Amino acid sequence: MRSAVSWTGGKDCAMALYEAKAAGHDIALLVTFAPENPSFRAHPIPLMEAQAAAIGLPHLFLTIRPPDYNGSYEAALRHLQNDHGIACLITGDIDLIGASTSNFMNERCAGVGMAIFTPLWQRPREALIQLVLERDFHVVFSCVKEASFNDAAAWLGRRITRDALDDLCVLHASHGVDVCGENGEYHTMVLYAPYFSSRVLLPSSWSIESKDGLSCLRLEAAPTLQTLL
């Protein structure tokens, strides 16, 4: 089935792509649903462009316009169907967010008759992070909620390792932090996955931007690619 991956540059969509490839999906492209003039603090556009180049897939940005978000998303999905032959959308959704009682993208796909594949859905959080480690994904923290992390700056740029997972489990027990960051406690950047042809290298110069209760990496230059030998 010709498929597109809903792409943000973080661990969940990257893991969903891994699972979809293993399940036999014909993955044609990456798609990012974005507002007009987007400014992604947790997942900078140059990073996503570098990831797409490392994966070897086209990357589309489709604009979502208010106030009719439902209609705008469905129009974007119809564009994927009609212009790119996409029959299935792959997402890294893990669970319902906040007070939601339904999965937003499931409903939007159903509205246009598109299949959806959510391979991470309601899987145990710690087990998902363990898979990130076992599959040798290189993932770093790119943005954290200051209220959830005592020393937010110390987490930025930190790689997800066994020690980091242990620390997340401690924060889950003490402060209710979702181990996968499903409530927006943190966001990540993927610098390598098993299906990358190159490693994504962050620039040596970066700073920390603190705004609206979030601390995020601010890249001072575009990432580069290191070809794998």
mmCIF file of C-alpha atoms in Angstrom:
data_model
loop_
_atom_site.group_PDB
_atom_site.id
_atom_site.type_symbol
_atom_site.label_atom_id
_atom_site.label_comp_id
_atom_site.label_asym_id
_atom_site.label_seq_id
_atom_site.Cartn_x
_atom_site.Cartn_y
_atom_site.Cartn_z
ATOM 1 C CA MET A 1 0.000 0.000 0.000
ATOM 2 C CA ARG A 2 1.466 3.361 -1.055
ATOM 3 C CA SER A 3 1.963 5.258 2.198
ATOM 4 C CA ALA A 4 3.137 8.577 3.636
ATOM 5 C CA VAL A 5 4.655 9.111 7.077
ATOM 6 C CA SER A 6 3.438 12.048 9.154
ATOM 7 C CA TRP A 7 6.857 13.509 9.972
ATOM 8 C CA THR A 8 7.979 15.815 12.792
ATOM 9 C CA GLY A 9 11.621 14.820 13.093
ATOM 10 C CA GLY A 10 11.179 13.192 16.511
ATOM 11 C CA LYS A 11 11.531 9.640 17.805
ATOM 12 C CA ASP A 12 7.877 8.597 17.482
ATOM 13 C CA CYS A 13 7.476 9.229 13.756
ATOM 14 C CA ALA A 14 10.923 7.705 13.157
ATOM 15 C CA MET A 15 9.949 4.574 15.062
ATOM 16 C CA ALA A 16 6.631 4.422 13.190
ATOM 17 C CA LEU A 17 8.541 4.523 9.892
ATOM 18 C CA TYR A 18 10.736 1.635 11.080
ATOM 19 C CA GLU A 19 7.657 -0.420 12.005
ATOM 20 C CA ALA A 20 5.891 0.417 8.744
ATOM 21 C CA LYS A 21 8.881 -0.698 6.667
ATOM 22 C CA ALA A 22 8.970 -3.965 8.646
ATOM 23 C CA ALA A 23 5.240 -4.430 7.988
ATOM 24 C CA GLY A 24 5.765 -4.110 4.240
ATOM 25 C CA HIS A 25 4.369 -0.646 3.551
ATOM 26 C CA ASP A 26 5.442 1.031 0.322
ATOM 27 C CA ILE A 27 6.600 4.323 1.821
ATOM 28 C CA ALA A 28 6.548 7.039 -0.819
ATOM 29 C CA LEU A 29 7.158 10.235 1.112
ATOM 30 C CA LEU A 30 7.302 12.141 4.388
ATOM 31 C CA VAL A 31 4.677 14.785 5.083
ATOM 32 C CA THR A 32 4.642 17.567 7.661
ATOM 33 C CA PHE A 33 1.334 19.291 8.362
ATOM 34 C CA ALA A 34 2.177 22.873 9.284
ATOM 35 C CA PRO A 35 0.672 26.324 9.789
ATOM 36 C CA GLU A 36 1.536 29.117 7.384
ATOM 37 C CA ASN A 37 5.051 30.493 7.991
ATOM 38 C CA PRO A 38 5.896 27.720 10.470
ATOM 39 C CA SER A 39 8.546 28.088 13.146
ATOM 40 C CA PHE A 40 9.172 24.699 14.728
ATOM 41 C CA ARG A 41 11.120 25.223 17.941
ATOM 42 C CA ALA A 42 11.491 21.552 18.836
ATOM 43 C CA HIS A 43 11.972 20.270 15.274
ATOM 44 C CA PRO A 44 13.630 22.926 13.079
ATOM 45 C CA ILE A 45 12.837 22.746 9.377
ATOM 46 C CA PRO A 46 16.532 22.409 8.338
ATOM 47 C CA LEU A 47 16.758 19.360 10.602
ATOM 48 C CA MET A 48 13.754 17.704 8.954
ATOM 49 C CA GLU A 49 15.179 18.481 5.517
ATOM 50 C CA ALA A 50 18.477 16.819 6.508
ATOM 51 C CA GLN A 51 16.601 13.779 7.832
ATOM 52 C CA ALA A 52 14.621 13.432 4.593
ATOM 53 C CA ALA A 53 17.878 13.554 2.614
ATOM 54 C CA ALA A 54 19.402 10.873 4.876
ATOM 55 C CA ILE A 55 16.319 8.672 4.446
ATOM 56 C CA GLY A 56 16.127 9.288 0.704
ATOM 57 C CA LEU A 57 12.447 10.231 0.572
ATOM 58 C CA PRO A 58 10.640 13.341 -0.707
ATOM 59 C CA HIS A 59 9.387 15.614 2.071
ATOM 60 C CA LEU A 60 6.218 17.654 1.680
ATOM 61 C CA PHE A 61 4.989 20.531 3.838
ATOM 62 C CA LEU A 62 1.207 20.860 3.659
ATOM 63 C CA THR A 63 -0.343 24.013 5.099
ATOM 64 C CA ILE A 64 -3.093 23.763 7.726
ATOM 65 C CA ARG A 65 -5.201 26.910 7.996
ATOM 66 C CA PRO A 66 -7.567 27.992 10.781
ATOM 67 C CA PRO A 67 -10.301 28.145 11.792
ATOM 68 C CA ASP A 68 -11.562 24.915 10.175
ATOM 69 C CA TYR A 69 -8.736 22.601 11.190
ATOM 70 C CA ASN A 70 -10.762 19.473 10.460
ATOM 71 C CA GLY A 71 -11.520 20.596 6.923
ATOM 72 C CA SER A 72 -7.976 21.827 6.331
ATOM 73 C CA TYR A 73 -6.437 18.517 7.396
ATOM 74 C CA GLU A 74 -8.893 16.586 5.238
ATOM 75 C CA ALA A 75 -8.079 18.816 2.263
ATOM 76 C CA ALA A 76 -4.380 18.065 2.827
ATOM 77 C CA LEU A 77 -5.102 14.324 2.948
ATOM 78 C CA ARG A 78 -7.105 14.541 -0.290
ATOM 79 C CA HIS A 79 -4.105 16.260 -1.878
ATOM 80 C CA LEU A 80 -1.967 13.278 -0.849
ATOM 81 C CA GLN A 81 -4.527 10.914 -2.347
ATOM 82 C CA ASN A 82 -5.129 12.750 -5.603
ATOM 83 C CA ASP A 83 -1.688 14.177 -6.371
ATOM 84 C CA HIS A 84 0.606 11.543 -4.855
ATOM 85 C CA GLY A 85 -1.438 8.351 -4.883
ATOM 86 C CA ILE A 86 -1.228 7.923 -1.103
ATOM 87 C CA ALA A 87 -3.627 5.320 0.312
ATOM 88 C CA CYS A 88 -2.362 5.153 3.902
ATOM 89 C CA LEU A 89 -1.015 7.628 6.460
ATOM 90 C CA ILE A 90 1.498 6.360 9.020
ATOM 91 C CA THR A 91 1.706 8.203 12.334
ATOM 92 C CA GLY A 92 3.719 7.890 15.529
ATOM 93 C CA ASP A 93 0.697 8.502 17.765
ATOM 94 C CA ILE A 94 0.947 6.588 21.037
ATOM 95 C CA ASP A 95 -2.163 7.612 22.950
ATOM 96 C CA LEU A 96 -4.959 10.132 23.309
ATOM 97 C CA ILE A 97 -3.760 13.571 24.376
ATOM 98 C CA GLY A 98 -5.156 15.392 27.393
ATOM 99 C CA ALA A 99 -8.950 15.237 27.598
ATOM 100 C CA SER A 100 -9.376 13.918 24.049
ATOM 101 C CA THR A 101 -11.730 10.980 23.656
ATOM 102 C CA SER A 102 -10.808 10.138 20.050
ATOM 103 C CA ASN A 103 -7.760 10.092 17.812
ATOM 104 C CA PHE A 104 -7.803 13.228 15.659
ATOM 105 C CA MET A 105 -5.906 11.800 12.696
ATOM 106 C CA ASN A 106 -7.960 8.594 12.708
ATOM 107 C CA GLU A 107 -11.074 10.711 12.265
ATOM 108 C CA ARG A 108 -9.542 12.878 9.537
ATOM 109 C CA CYS A 109 -8.381 9.841 7.583
ATOM 110 C CA ALA A 110 -11.780 8.192 7.943
ATOM 111 C CA GLY A 111 -13.344 11.389 6.599
ATOM 112 C CA VAL A 112 -11.546 11.013 3.273
ATOM 113 C CA GLY A 113 -11.445 7.225 3.077
ATOM 114 C CA MET A 114 -7.716 6.908 3.753
ATOM 115 C CA ALA A 115 -6.240 4.059 5.773
ATOM 116 C CA ILE A 116 -4.118 4.872 8.814
ATOM 117 C CA PHE A 117 -1.350 2.812 10.431
ATOM 118 C CA THR A 118 -0.425 3.616 14.057
ATOM 119 C CA PRO A 119 2.113 0.947 15.057
ATOM 120 C CA LEU A 120 3.010 2.536 18.411
ATOM 121 C CA TRP A 121 -0.563 2.913 19.607
ATOM 122 C CA GLN A 122 -0.949 2.267 23.367
ATOM 123 C CA ARG A 123 2.242 0.250 23.611
ATOM 124 C CA PRO A 124 4.029 0.413 26.991
ATOM 125 C CA ARG A 125 6.060 3.610 27.214
ATOM 126 C CA GLU A 126 9.234 2.190 28.722
ATOM 127 C CA ALA A 127 9.213 -0.656 26.199
ATOM 128 C CA LEU A 128 9.065 1.835 23.308
ATOM 129 C CA ILE A 129 12.108 3.725 24.573
ATOM 130 C CA GLN A 130 13.880 0.412 25.068
ATOM 131 C CA LEU A 131 13.255 -0.335 21.379
ATOM 132 C CA VAL A 132 14.836 3.005 20.472
ATOM 133 C CA LEU A 133 17.961 1.808 22.288
ATOM 134 C CA GLU A 134 17.934 -1.748 20.956
ATOM 135 C CA ARG A 135 17.550 -0.556 17.355
ATOM 136 C CA ASP A 136 20.442 1.886 17.721
ATOM 137 C CA PHE A 137 18.474 5.049 17.026
ATOM 138 C CA HIS A 138 20.453 8.176 17.896
ATOM 139 C CA VAL A 139 17.917 10.514 19.496
ATOM 140 C CA VAL A 140 18.565 13.691 21.480
ATOM 141 C CA PHE A 141 16.302 15.885 23.571
ATOM 142 C CA SER A 142 15.509 19.094 21.692
ATOM 143 C CA CYS A 143 12.902 20.772 23.912
ATOM 144 C CA VAL A 144 11.698 20.210 27.482
ATOM 145 C CA LYS A 145 9.041 21.631 29.763
ATOM 146 C CA GLU A 146 10.797 23.551 32.497
ATOM 147 C CA ALA A 147 8.103 22.570 35.023
ATOM 148 C CA SER A 148 8.723 18.877 34.365
ATOM 149 C CA PHE A 149 12.536 18.854 34.464
ATOM 150 C CA ASN A 150 14.491 20.304 37.371
ATOM 151 C CA ASP A 151 17.500 21.269 35.254
ATOM 152 C CA ALA A 152 16.014 21.734 31.802
ATOM 153 C CA ALA A 153 19.245 22.944 30.174
ATOM 154 C CA ALA A 154 21.073 19.769 31.184
ATOM 155 C CA TRP A 155 18.648 17.658 29.161
ATOM 156 C CA LEU A 156 18.973 19.600 25.896
ATOM 157 C CA GLY A 157 21.228 17.835 23.426
ATOM 158 C CA ARG A 158 21.388 14.803 25.720
ATOM 159 C CA ARG A 159 21.121 11.477 23.945
ATOM 160 C CA ILE A 160 18.431 8.987 24.939
ATOM 161 C CA THR A 161 20.432 6.201 26.593
ATOM 162 C CA ARG A 162 19.699 3.621 29.266
ATOM 163 C CA ASP A 163 20.688 6.190 31.886
ATOM 164 C CA ALA A 164 18.351 8.762 30.368
ATOM 165 C CA LEU A 165 15.528 6.211 30.362
ATOM 166 C CA ASP A 166 16.187 5.464 34.033
ATOM 167 C CA ASP A 167 16.020 9.190 34.795
ATOM 168 C CA LEU A 168 12.746 9.507 32.887
ATOM 169 C CA CYS A 169 11.286 6.640 34.913
ATOM 170 C CA VAL A 170 12.292 8.430 38.118
ATOM 171 C CA LEU A 171 10.579 11.611 36.875
ATOM 172 C CA HIS A 172 7.510 9.568 36.001
ATOM 173 C CA ALA A 173 7.337 8.208 39.551
ATOM 174 C CA SER A 174 8.016 11.536 41.243
ATOM 175 C CA HIS A 175 6.352 14.091 38.946
ATOM 176 C CA GLY A 176 4.081 12.086 36.642
ATOM 177 C CA VAL A 177 6.215 12.777 33.560
ATOM 178 C CA ASP A 178 5.167 10.573 30.643
ATOM 179 C CA VAL A 179 8.204 8.476 29.764
ATOM 180 C CA CYS A 180 7.585 9.065 26.032
ATOM 181 C CA GLY A 181 6.699 12.743 26.512
ATOM 182 C CA GLU A 182 3.133 12.215 25.275
ATOM 183 C CA ASN A 183 1.819 15.201 27.230
ATOM 184 C CA GLY A 184 4.381 17.539 25.717
ATOM 185 C CA GLU A 185 6.919 17.142 28.532
ATOM 186 C CA TYR A 186 9.710 16.855 25.980
ATOM 187 C CA HIS A 187 10.491 16.618 22.277
ATOM 188 C CA THR A 188 13.346 14.972 20.424
ATOM 189 C CA MET A 189 15.459 15.091 17.278
ATOM 190 C CA VAL A 190 16.501 11.901 15.475
ATOM 191 C CA LEU A 191 20.077 12.074 14.197
ATOM 192 C CA TYR A 192 20.338 8.478 13.032
ATOM 193 C CA ALA A 193 18.026 5.522 12.416
ATOM 194 C CA PRO A 194 18.842 2.124 10.861
ATOM 195 C CA TYR A 195 17.318 3.231 7.525
ATOM 196 C CA PHE A 196 19.397 6.458 7.290
ATOM 197 C CA SER A 197 22.152 6.483 4.646
ATOM 198 C CA SER A 198 23.941 9.271 6.551
ATOM 199 C CA ARG A 199 24.189 10.548 10.090
ATOM 200 C CA VAL A 200 22.728 13.976 10.806
ATOM 201 C CA LEU A 201 25.287 16.173 12.547
ATOM 202 C CA LEU A 202 24.156 19.129 14.621
ATOM 203 C CA PRO A 203 26.176 22.319 14.244
ATOM 204 C CA SER A 204 28.812 22.890 16.912
ATOM 205 C CA SER A 205 27.217 26.246 17.693
ATOM 206 C CA TRP A 206 23.819 26.229 19.348
ATOM 207 C CA SER A 207 22.094 28.066 22.150
ATOM 208 C CA ILE A 208 19.148 27.554 24.486
ATOM 209 C CA GLU A 209 15.933 29.476 24.010
ATOM 210 C CA SER A 210 13.626 29.720 27.028
ATOM 211 C CA LYS A 211 10.083 30.882 26.287
ATOM 212 C CA ASP A 212 6.549 30.053 27.429
ATOM 213 C CA GLY A 213 7.783 27.517 29.962
ATOM 214 C CA LEU A 214 9.836 25.597 27.405
ATOM 215 C CA SER A 215 13.590 25.334 26.970
ATOM 216 C CA CYS A 216 14.614 24.417 23.430
ATOM 217 C CA LEU A 217 17.795 23.981 21.442
ATOM 218 C CA ARG A 218 18.300 26.823 18.994
ATOM 219 C CA LEU A 219 20.553 25.776 16.128
ATOM 220 C CA GLU A 220 22.806 28.546 14.839
ATOM 221 C CA ALA A 221 23.404 26.782 11.504
ATOM 222 C CA ALA A 222 21.830 24.036 9.435
ATOM 223 C CA PRO A 223 22.672 20.408 10.272
ATOM 224 C CA THR A 224 25.020 18.562 7.947
ATOM 225 C CA LEU A 225 25.200 14.939 6.804
ATOM 226 C CA GLN A 226 27.995 12.437 7.389
ATOM 227 C CA THR A 227 27.871 9.608 4.868
ATOM 228 C CA LEU A 228 28.064 6.142 6.389
ATOM 229 C CA LEU A 229 30.947 3.984 5.165
#
